[in-house]
């Protein structure tokens, strides 16, 4: 009888080890044979920001996202101070643009992304992910000059052991 209980417990532990349970933002290196996955567990807060220094303007840009229950990203807003090269100076359909105290805020009504690619430039400018008040410098965790596919996935304990946690 004890043997069967032990076998059942081992079997249940193995199942629990491989069942995806925790939603995470996953950064998967592209264009490599064996990509390394870096991840940030979302836990209860589904909103985050990418904050970077624009390489031409040398001013900060903040992109705000929300992770939806469909595991899509909803782009909420983008804040910036310069509308020259690469930054919108007007709102398009489904957007509103406000200017207050020297900051442009472009808000999106319904912009959703299933995934996106993030290139880690080989320059000494800021690229941070902010989540739950914590700032994670992505250039300290991800390889400069590489591109990463950013998705939302449910990870198992096994997946998490294979990957690299960003907020450790």
Short mmCIF file of N, CA and C in Angstrom, two decimals:
data_model
loop_
_atom_site.label_atom_id
_atom_site.label_comp_id
_atom_site.label_asym_id
_atom_site.label_seq_id
_atom_site.Cartn_x
_atom_site.Cartn_y
_atom_site.Cartn_z
N UNK A 1 0.82 -1.21 0.00
CA UNK A 1 0.00 0.00 0.00
C UNK A 1 0.85 1.26 0.00
N UNK A 2 1.92 1.30 0.82
CA UNK A 2 2.79 2.47 0.88
C UNK A 2 3.48 2.70 -0.46
N UNK A 3 3.78 1.60 -1.15
CA UNK A 3 4.44 1.71 -2.44
C UNK A 3 3.54 2.45 -3.44
N UNK A 4 2.23 2.14 -3.44
CA UNK A 4 1.30 2.78 -4.35
C UNK A 4 1.11 4.25 -4.00
N UNK A 5 1.09 4.58 -2.76
CA UNK A 5 0.96 5.98 -2.34
C UNK A 5 2.18 6.77 -2.80
N UNK A 6 3.36 6.16 -2.64
CA UNK A 6 4.59 6.81 -3.08
C UNK A 6 4.58 7.02 -4.60
N UNK A 7 4.17 6.01 -5.35
CA UNK A 7 4.11 6.12 -6.82
C UNK A 7 3.13 7.20 -7.24
N UNK A 8 1.98 7.26 -6.60
CA UNK A 8 0.97 8.27 -6.92
C UNK A 8 1.51 9.67 -6.60
N UNK A 9 2.18 9.82 -5.47
CA UNK A 9 2.74 11.12 -5.11
C UNK A 9 3.82 11.57 -6.10
N UNK A 10 4.66 10.66 -6.51
CA UNK A 10 5.70 10.98 -7.50
C UNK A 10 5.04 11.38 -8.82
N UNK A 11 4.03 10.64 -9.23
CA UNK A 11 3.31 10.94 -10.46
C UNK A 11 2.66 12.32 -10.39
N UNK A 12 2.02 12.65 -9.29
CA UNK A 12 1.38 13.97 -9.13
C UNK A 12 2.41 15.10 -9.13
N UNK A 13 3.55 14.85 -8.52
CA UNK A 13 4.63 15.87 -8.52
C UNK A 13 5.15 16.09 -9.94
N UNK A 14 5.31 15.02 -10.69
CA UNK A 14 5.76 15.16 -12.08
C UNK A 14 4.75 15.94 -12.92
N UNK A 15 3.49 15.65 -12.72
CA UNK A 15 2.45 16.39 -13.45
C UNK A 15 2.50 17.87 -13.07
N UNK A 16 2.59 18.17 -11.79
CA UNK A 16 2.65 19.56 -11.32
C UNK A 16 3.89 20.26 -11.87
N UNK A 17 4.97 19.55 -12.05
CA UNK A 17 6.22 20.12 -12.55
C UNK A 17 6.08 20.64 -13.98
N UNK A 18 5.23 19.97 -14.78
CA UNK A 18 5.12 20.29 -16.20
C UNK A 18 3.85 21.04 -16.59
N UNK A 19 2.94 21.29 -15.66
CA UNK A 19 1.71 22.01 -15.99
C UNK A 19 1.98 23.51 -15.97
N UNK A 20 1.72 24.21 -17.09
CA UNK A 20 1.91 25.66 -17.12
C UNK A 20 0.87 26.35 -16.22
N UNK A 21 1.33 27.19 -15.32
CA UNK A 21 0.40 27.79 -14.38
C UNK A 21 0.58 29.30 -14.21
N UNK A 22 1.77 29.83 -14.44
CA UNK A 22 2.02 31.23 -14.12
C UNK A 22 2.23 32.05 -15.38
N UNK A 23 1.35 33.08 -15.55
CA UNK A 23 1.49 33.96 -16.71
C UNK A 23 2.72 34.84 -16.55
N UNK A 24 3.47 34.93 -17.64
CA UNK A 24 4.72 35.68 -17.61
C UNK A 24 4.92 36.39 -18.94
N UNK A 25 5.64 37.50 -18.87
CA UNK A 25 6.13 38.15 -20.08
C UNK A 25 7.43 37.43 -20.41
N UNK A 26 7.51 36.89 -21.63
CA UNK A 26 8.65 36.06 -22.02
C UNK A 26 9.42 36.74 -23.15
N UNK A 27 10.73 36.85 -22.97
CA UNK A 27 11.65 37.39 -23.97
C UNK A 27 12.45 36.21 -24.52
N UNK A 28 12.21 35.85 -25.79
CA UNK A 28 12.89 34.72 -26.41
C UNK A 28 13.84 35.24 -27.48
N UNK A 29 15.12 34.93 -27.30
CA UNK A 29 16.12 35.38 -28.27
C UNK A 29 15.80 34.80 -29.65
N UNK A 30 15.91 35.65 -30.68
CA UNK A 30 15.61 35.21 -32.03
C UNK A 30 16.90 34.91 -32.79
N UNK A 31 16.76 34.21 -33.88
CA UNK A 31 17.86 33.89 -34.79
C UNK A 31 19.01 33.12 -34.14
N UNK A 32 18.69 32.20 -33.25
CA UNK A 32 19.70 31.32 -32.66
C UNK A 32 19.16 29.90 -32.64
N UNK A 33 20.06 28.93 -32.57
CA UNK A 33 19.67 27.52 -32.56
C UNK A 33 18.94 27.13 -31.27
N UNK A 34 19.52 27.55 -30.14
CA UNK A 34 18.93 27.20 -28.83
C UNK A 34 18.64 28.50 -28.07
N UNK A 35 17.45 29.07 -28.29
CA UNK A 35 17.16 30.36 -27.66
C UNK A 35 16.99 30.24 -26.15
N UNK A 36 17.50 31.25 -25.46
CA UNK A 36 17.31 31.35 -24.02
C UNK A 36 16.07 32.20 -23.78
N UNK A 37 15.22 31.76 -22.86
CA UNK A 37 14.05 32.55 -22.53
C UNK A 37 14.28 33.27 -21.21
N UNK A 38 14.03 34.56 -21.22
CA UNK A 38 14.03 35.37 -20.02
C UNK A 38 12.57 35.68 -19.72
N UNK A 39 12.19 35.71 -18.46
CA UNK A 39 10.77 35.92 -18.17
C UNK A 39 10.58 36.80 -16.94
N UNK A 40 9.42 37.43 -16.91
CA UNK A 40 8.99 38.22 -15.77
C UNK A 40 7.59 37.74 -15.40
N UNK A 41 7.45 37.19 -14.20
CA UNK A 41 6.14 36.71 -13.75
C UNK A 41 5.22 37.88 -13.51
N UNK A 42 3.99 37.79 -14.03
CA UNK A 42 3.05 38.88 -13.89
C UNK A 42 2.37 38.91 -12.52
N UNK A 43 2.15 37.75 -11.97
CA UNK A 43 1.43 37.63 -10.70
C UNK A 43 0.10 38.38 -10.81
N UNK A 44 -0.16 39.38 -9.99
CA UNK A 44 -1.47 40.03 -10.00
C UNK A 44 -1.52 41.33 -10.78
N UNK A 45 -0.38 41.88 -11.17
CA UNK A 45 -0.36 43.16 -11.86
C UNK A 45 -0.09 42.95 -13.34
N UNK A 46 -1.06 43.27 -14.17
CA UNK A 46 -0.96 43.02 -15.61
C UNK A 46 -0.46 44.22 -16.41
N UNK A 47 -0.07 45.29 -15.75
CA UNK A 47 0.41 46.46 -16.48
C UNK A 47 1.91 46.62 -16.28
N UNK A 48 2.56 47.11 -17.33
CA UNK A 48 4.00 47.37 -17.27
C UNK A 48 4.35 48.47 -18.25
N UNK A 49 5.56 49.01 -18.11
CA UNK A 49 6.03 50.06 -18.99
C UNK A 49 7.41 49.68 -19.52
N UNK A 50 7.66 50.05 -20.77
CA UNK A 50 8.99 50.02 -21.34
C UNK A 50 9.45 51.46 -21.41
N UNK A 51 10.58 51.76 -20.78
CA UNK A 51 11.10 53.13 -20.74
C UNK A 51 12.48 53.09 -21.38
N UNK A 52 12.65 53.90 -22.43
CA UNK A 52 13.93 53.89 -23.13
C UNK A 52 14.31 55.31 -23.54
N UNK A 53 15.59 55.49 -23.79
CA UNK A 53 16.09 56.76 -24.30
C UNK A 53 16.11 56.69 -25.82
N UNK A 54 15.42 57.63 -26.45
CA UNK A 54 15.37 57.69 -27.92
C UNK A 54 16.78 57.97 -28.43
N UNK A 55 17.24 57.18 -29.36
CA UNK A 55 18.64 57.26 -29.80
C UNK A 55 18.98 58.53 -30.57
N UNK A 56 18.00 59.22 -31.11
CA UNK A 56 18.27 60.46 -31.84
C UNK A 56 18.01 61.68 -30.96
N UNK A 57 16.86 61.71 -30.30
CA UNK A 57 16.48 62.86 -29.47
C UNK A 57 17.23 62.87 -28.13
N UNK A 58 17.63 61.69 -27.70
CA UNK A 58 18.25 61.49 -26.38
C UNK A 58 17.32 61.93 -25.25
N UNK A 59 16.02 61.71 -25.46
CA UNK A 59 15.02 61.97 -24.42
C UNK A 59 14.30 60.66 -24.12
N UNK A 60 13.69 60.58 -22.94
CA UNK A 60 13.01 59.35 -22.54
C UNK A 60 11.66 59.20 -23.22
N UNK A 61 11.34 57.97 -23.55
CA UNK A 61 10.04 57.59 -24.10
C UNK A 61 9.50 56.50 -23.19
N UNK A 62 8.23 56.61 -22.82
CA UNK A 62 7.60 55.60 -21.97
C UNK A 62 6.41 55.01 -22.69
N UNK A 63 6.44 53.70 -22.91
CA UNK A 63 5.33 52.98 -23.52
C UNK A 63 4.64 52.17 -22.42
N UNK A 64 3.33 52.33 -22.30
CA UNK A 64 2.56 51.61 -21.27
C UNK A 64 1.74 50.51 -21.92
N UNK A 65 1.79 49.32 -21.32
CA UNK A 65 1.10 48.15 -21.83
C UNK A 65 0.25 47.51 -20.73
N UNK A 66 -0.75 46.78 -21.17
CA UNK A 66 -1.54 45.94 -20.28
C UNK A 66 -1.63 44.57 -20.92
N UNK A 67 -1.46 43.52 -20.12
CA UNK A 67 -1.60 42.15 -20.62
C UNK A 67 -3.05 41.74 -20.43
N UNK A 68 -3.68 41.35 -21.52
CA UNK A 68 -5.09 40.96 -21.50
C UNK A 68 -5.25 39.48 -21.16
N UNK A 69 -6.46 39.08 -20.83
CA UNK A 69 -6.73 37.68 -20.49
C UNK A 69 -6.50 36.76 -21.69
N UNK A 70 -6.48 37.32 -22.90
CA UNK A 70 -6.22 36.54 -24.12
C UNK A 70 -4.73 36.37 -24.39
N UNK A 71 -3.88 36.83 -23.45
CA UNK A 71 -2.43 36.80 -23.57
C UNK A 71 -1.93 37.69 -24.71
N UNK A 72 -2.67 38.75 -24.98
CA UNK A 72 -2.25 39.77 -25.92
C UNK A 72 -1.79 40.98 -25.13
N UNK A 73 -0.99 41.81 -25.79
CA UNK A 73 -0.59 43.09 -25.21
C UNK A 73 -1.55 44.15 -25.72
N UNK A 74 -2.02 44.99 -24.81
CA UNK A 74 -2.79 46.16 -25.22
C UNK A 74 -1.91 47.37 -24.97
N UNK A 75 -1.60 48.09 -26.05
CA UNK A 75 -0.81 49.31 -25.92
C UNK A 75 -1.72 50.39 -25.39
N UNK A 76 -1.41 50.94 -24.22
CA UNK A 76 -2.25 51.93 -23.59
C UNK A 76 -1.87 53.35 -23.98
N UNK A 77 -0.58 53.69 -23.85
CA UNK A 77 -0.15 55.06 -24.10
C UNK A 77 1.35 55.10 -24.36
N UNK A 78 1.76 56.21 -24.95
CA UNK A 78 3.18 56.47 -25.14
C UNK A 78 3.40 57.93 -24.76
N UNK A 79 4.42 58.17 -23.92
CA UNK A 79 4.75 59.53 -23.49
C UNK A 79 6.14 59.89 -23.98
N UNK A 80 6.29 61.13 -24.47
CA UNK A 80 7.57 61.59 -25.00
C UNK A 80 7.56 63.11 -25.04
N UNK A 81 8.74 63.69 -25.24
CA UNK A 81 8.85 65.16 -25.20
C UNK A 81 9.21 65.78 -26.54
N UNK A 82 9.54 65.00 -27.55
CA UNK A 82 9.96 65.55 -28.83
C UNK A 82 9.21 64.83 -29.95
N UNK A 83 8.67 65.60 -30.91
CA UNK A 83 7.89 64.99 -31.99
C UNK A 83 8.64 64.95 -33.32
N UNK A 84 9.93 65.10 -33.27
CA UNK A 84 10.70 65.05 -34.51
C UNK A 84 10.80 63.61 -35.01
N UNK A 85 11.94 63.19 -35.45
CA UNK A 85 12.14 61.91 -36.11
C UNK A 85 11.63 60.74 -35.26
N UNK A 86 10.70 59.98 -35.84
CA UNK A 86 10.24 58.74 -35.23
C UNK A 86 9.16 58.88 -34.18
N UNK A 87 8.76 60.08 -33.81
CA UNK A 87 7.73 60.25 -32.78
C UNK A 87 6.54 60.99 -33.40
N UNK A 88 5.33 60.47 -33.23
CA UNK A 88 4.15 61.06 -33.87
C UNK A 88 3.84 62.47 -33.35
N UNK A 89 3.51 63.34 -34.28
CA UNK A 89 3.13 64.71 -33.93
C UNK A 89 1.63 64.92 -34.01
N UNK A 90 0.89 63.88 -34.40
CA UNK A 90 -0.57 63.97 -34.46
C UNK A 90 -1.16 62.58 -34.20
N UNK A 91 -2.43 62.57 -33.80
CA UNK A 91 -3.12 61.31 -33.54
C UNK A 91 -3.76 60.80 -34.82
N UNK A 92 -3.73 59.50 -34.97
CA UNK A 92 -4.42 58.87 -36.09
C UNK A 92 -5.73 58.28 -35.58
N UNK A 93 -6.45 57.60 -36.46
CA UNK A 93 -7.73 57.01 -36.06
C UNK A 93 -7.52 56.03 -34.92
N UNK A 94 -8.34 56.14 -33.89
CA UNK A 94 -8.23 55.26 -32.72
C UNK A 94 -7.21 55.73 -31.71
N UNK A 95 -6.73 56.96 -31.86
CA UNK A 95 -5.73 57.51 -30.94
C UNK A 95 -6.14 58.93 -30.53
N UNK A 96 -5.61 59.36 -29.39
CA UNK A 96 -5.73 60.77 -28.98
C UNK A 96 -4.35 61.23 -28.54
N UNK A 97 -4.03 62.48 -28.87
CA UNK A 97 -2.74 63.05 -28.51
C UNK A 97 -2.97 64.29 -27.67
N UNK A 98 -2.38 64.31 -26.49
CA UNK A 98 -2.45 65.45 -25.58
C UNK A 98 -1.06 65.99 -25.36
N UNK A 99 -0.99 67.29 -25.13
CA UNK A 99 0.28 67.94 -24.82
C UNK A 99 0.07 68.75 -23.55
N UNK A 100 0.84 68.41 -22.50
CA UNK A 100 0.69 69.10 -21.23
C UNK A 100 2.05 69.13 -20.53
N UNK A 101 2.44 70.30 -20.07
CA UNK A 101 3.70 70.49 -19.34
C UNK A 101 4.91 69.94 -20.09
N UNK A 102 4.92 70.13 -21.42
CA UNK A 102 6.07 69.71 -22.21
C UNK A 102 6.11 68.23 -22.56
N UNK A 103 5.04 67.48 -22.23
CA UNK A 103 5.01 66.04 -22.49
C UNK A 103 3.83 65.71 -23.40
N UNK A 104 4.13 65.00 -24.48
CA UNK A 104 3.09 64.49 -25.36
C UNK A 104 2.65 63.13 -24.83
N UNK A 105 1.34 62.91 -24.80
CA UNK A 105 0.80 61.61 -24.40
C UNK A 105 -0.10 61.12 -25.51
N UNK A 106 0.33 60.07 -26.17
CA UNK A 106 -0.45 59.45 -27.24
C UNK A 106 -1.18 58.26 -26.62
N UNK A 107 -2.50 58.31 -26.60
CA UNK A 107 -3.29 57.21 -26.02
C UNK A 107 -3.95 56.42 -27.14
N UNK A 108 -4.01 55.12 -26.93
CA UNK A 108 -4.57 54.20 -27.91
C UNK A 108 -5.90 53.68 -27.41
N UNK A 109 -6.91 53.69 -28.28
CA UNK A 109 -8.23 53.22 -27.87
C UNK A 109 -8.31 51.70 -27.87
N UNK A 110 -7.70 51.06 -28.86
CA UNK A 110 -7.83 49.60 -28.95
C UNK A 110 -6.68 48.99 -29.74
N UNK A 111 -5.46 49.29 -29.36
CA UNK A 111 -4.29 48.75 -30.06
C UNK A 111 -3.83 47.48 -29.34
N UNK A 112 -3.93 46.36 -30.02
CA UNK A 112 -3.55 45.07 -29.43
C UNK A 112 -2.47 44.41 -30.26
N UNK A 113 -1.56 43.75 -29.57
CA UNK A 113 -0.48 43.02 -30.22
C UNK A 113 -0.42 41.61 -29.64
N UNK A 114 -0.30 40.63 -30.49
CA UNK A 114 -0.14 39.25 -30.03
C UNK A 114 1.28 39.05 -29.50
N UNK A 115 2.23 39.74 -30.17
CA UNK A 115 3.64 39.65 -29.81
C UNK A 115 4.34 40.83 -30.47
N UNK A 116 5.56 41.09 -30.04
CA UNK A 116 6.37 42.09 -30.73
C UNK A 116 7.84 41.74 -30.55
N UNK A 117 8.67 42.31 -31.42
CA UNK A 117 10.11 42.07 -31.36
C UNK A 117 10.79 43.30 -30.78
N UNK A 118 11.67 43.06 -29.83
CA UNK A 118 12.41 44.13 -29.17
C UNK A 118 13.89 43.94 -29.49
N UNK A 119 14.49 44.96 -30.10
CA UNK A 119 15.92 44.91 -30.41
C UNK A 119 16.67 45.61 -29.29
N UNK A 120 17.69 44.96 -28.76
CA UNK A 120 18.51 45.53 -27.70
C UNK A 120 19.72 46.18 -28.37
N UNK A 121 19.65 47.49 -28.51
CA UNK A 121 20.71 48.22 -29.20
C UNK A 121 22.03 48.17 -28.44
N UNK A 122 23.10 48.21 -29.20
CA UNK A 122 24.43 48.18 -28.59
C UNK A 122 24.92 49.61 -28.35
N UNK A 123 24.10 50.38 -27.64
CA UNK A 123 24.41 51.76 -27.27
C UNK A 123 24.18 51.91 -25.77
N UNK A 124 24.81 52.88 -25.18
CA UNK A 124 24.69 53.06 -23.72
C UNK A 124 23.52 53.97 -23.35
N UNK A 125 22.34 53.64 -23.85
CA UNK A 125 21.14 54.39 -23.51
C UNK A 125 20.20 53.49 -22.72
N UNK A 126 19.33 54.11 -21.99
CA UNK A 126 18.39 53.41 -21.11
C UNK A 126 17.42 52.52 -21.88
N UNK A 127 17.17 51.34 -21.34
CA UNK A 127 16.11 50.45 -21.79
C UNK A 127 15.66 49.67 -20.56
N UNK A 128 14.57 50.12 -19.96
CA UNK A 128 14.09 49.53 -18.71
C UNK A 128 12.68 49.00 -18.87
N UNK A 129 12.38 47.99 -18.10
CA UNK A 129 11.02 47.49 -17.96
C UNK A 129 10.60 47.83 -16.54
N UNK A 130 9.46 48.48 -16.39
CA UNK A 130 8.96 48.82 -15.06
C UNK A 130 7.69 48.04 -14.80
N UNK A 131 7.67 47.34 -13.67
CA UNK A 131 6.52 46.50 -13.31
C UNK A 131 6.38 46.52 -11.80
N UNK A 132 5.19 46.80 -11.34
CA UNK A 132 4.89 46.86 -9.90
C UNK A 132 5.87 47.77 -9.15
N UNK A 133 6.21 48.91 -9.76
CA UNK A 133 7.10 49.86 -9.12
C UNK A 133 8.58 49.51 -9.19
N UNK A 134 8.90 48.33 -9.68
CA UNK A 134 10.30 47.91 -9.81
C UNK A 134 10.81 48.24 -11.20
N UNK A 135 12.04 48.71 -11.28
CA UNK A 135 12.67 49.00 -12.57
C UNK A 135 13.70 47.92 -12.86
N UNK A 136 13.54 47.27 -14.02
CA UNK A 136 14.44 46.19 -14.42
C UNK A 136 15.23 46.68 -15.64
N UNK A 137 16.53 46.90 -15.50
CA UNK A 137 17.35 47.34 -16.65
C UNK A 137 17.58 46.17 -17.61
N UNK A 138 16.88 46.18 -18.73
CA UNK A 138 16.93 45.05 -19.66
C UNK A 138 18.32 44.84 -20.26
N UNK A 139 19.09 45.91 -20.39
CA UNK A 139 20.43 45.74 -20.98
C UNK A 139 21.40 45.02 -20.06
N UNK A 140 21.03 44.86 -18.79
CA UNK A 140 21.87 44.06 -17.88
C UNK A 140 21.52 42.58 -17.97
N UNK A 141 20.31 42.27 -18.46
CA UNK A 141 19.86 40.88 -18.52
C UNK A 141 19.91 40.30 -19.93
N UNK A 142 19.62 41.13 -20.93
CA UNK A 142 19.55 40.66 -22.31
C UNK A 142 20.82 41.07 -23.05
N UNK A 143 21.12 40.38 -24.12
CA UNK A 143 22.37 40.60 -24.86
C UNK A 143 22.21 41.75 -25.85
N UNK A 144 23.11 42.71 -25.75
CA UNK A 144 23.10 43.85 -26.67
C UNK A 144 23.34 43.37 -28.10
N UNK A 145 22.65 44.02 -29.03
CA UNK A 145 22.78 43.65 -30.43
C UNK A 145 21.89 42.49 -30.85
N UNK A 146 21.17 41.91 -29.92
CA UNK A 146 20.28 40.78 -30.22
C UNK A 146 18.83 41.26 -30.23
N UNK A 147 17.97 40.48 -30.87
CA UNK A 147 16.54 40.75 -30.89
C UNK A 147 15.82 39.67 -30.10
N UNK A 148 14.72 40.07 -29.47
CA UNK A 148 13.94 39.16 -28.63
C UNK A 148 12.47 39.25 -29.02
N UNK A 149 11.85 38.10 -29.17
CA UNK A 149 10.42 38.04 -29.39
C UNK A 149 9.75 38.13 -28.01
N UNK A 150 8.85 39.09 -27.85
CA UNK A 150 8.20 39.31 -26.56
C UNK A 150 6.77 38.78 -26.66
N UNK A 151 6.45 37.83 -25.80
CA UNK A 151 5.12 37.21 -25.78
C UNK A 151 4.65 37.07 -24.34
N UNK A 152 3.39 36.68 -24.19
CA UNK A 152 2.86 36.31 -22.88
C UNK A 152 2.56 34.83 -22.93
N UNK A 153 3.11 34.09 -21.98
CA UNK A 153 2.92 32.65 -21.93
C UNK A 153 2.67 32.21 -20.49
N UNK A 154 2.02 31.07 -20.38
CA UNK A 154 1.93 30.42 -19.08
C UNK A 154 3.12 29.47 -18.97
N UNK A 155 3.88 29.60 -17.89
CA UNK A 155 5.07 28.79 -17.72
C UNK A 155 4.88 27.77 -16.60
N UNK A 156 5.46 26.60 -16.80
CA UNK A 156 5.47 25.57 -15.76
C UNK A 156 6.72 25.76 -14.91
N UNK A 157 6.81 25.02 -13.84
CA UNK A 157 8.03 25.06 -13.02
C UNK A 157 9.24 24.63 -13.85
N UNK A 158 9.05 23.66 -14.72
CA UNK A 158 10.13 23.19 -15.58
C UNK A 158 10.59 24.31 -16.52
N UNK A 159 9.63 25.01 -17.14
CA UNK A 159 9.96 26.13 -18.03
C UNK A 159 10.74 27.21 -17.27
N UNK A 160 10.30 27.49 -16.06
CA UNK A 160 10.96 28.53 -15.27
C UNK A 160 12.38 28.12 -14.88
N UNK A 161 12.60 26.86 -14.64
CA UNK A 161 13.95 26.38 -14.30
C UNK A 161 14.89 26.49 -15.50
N UNK A 162 14.37 26.28 -16.70
CA UNK A 162 15.18 26.37 -17.92
C UNK A 162 15.51 27.81 -18.28
N UNK A 163 14.61 28.75 -17.94
CA UNK A 163 14.77 30.14 -18.33
C UNK A 163 15.51 30.97 -17.29
N UNK A 164 15.53 32.28 -17.53
CA UNK A 164 16.20 33.22 -16.64
C UNK A 164 15.17 34.23 -16.17
N UNK A 165 14.99 34.32 -14.86
CA UNK A 165 14.01 35.25 -14.31
C UNK A 165 14.60 36.66 -14.29
N UNK A 166 13.80 37.63 -14.75
CA UNK A 166 14.30 39.01 -14.83
C UNK A 166 14.26 39.76 -13.52
N UNK A 167 13.40 39.40 -12.61
CA UNK A 167 13.28 40.18 -11.37
C UNK A 167 13.89 39.48 -10.15
N UNK A 168 14.93 38.71 -10.36
CA UNK A 168 15.53 37.96 -9.24
C UNK A 168 16.40 38.83 -8.38
#
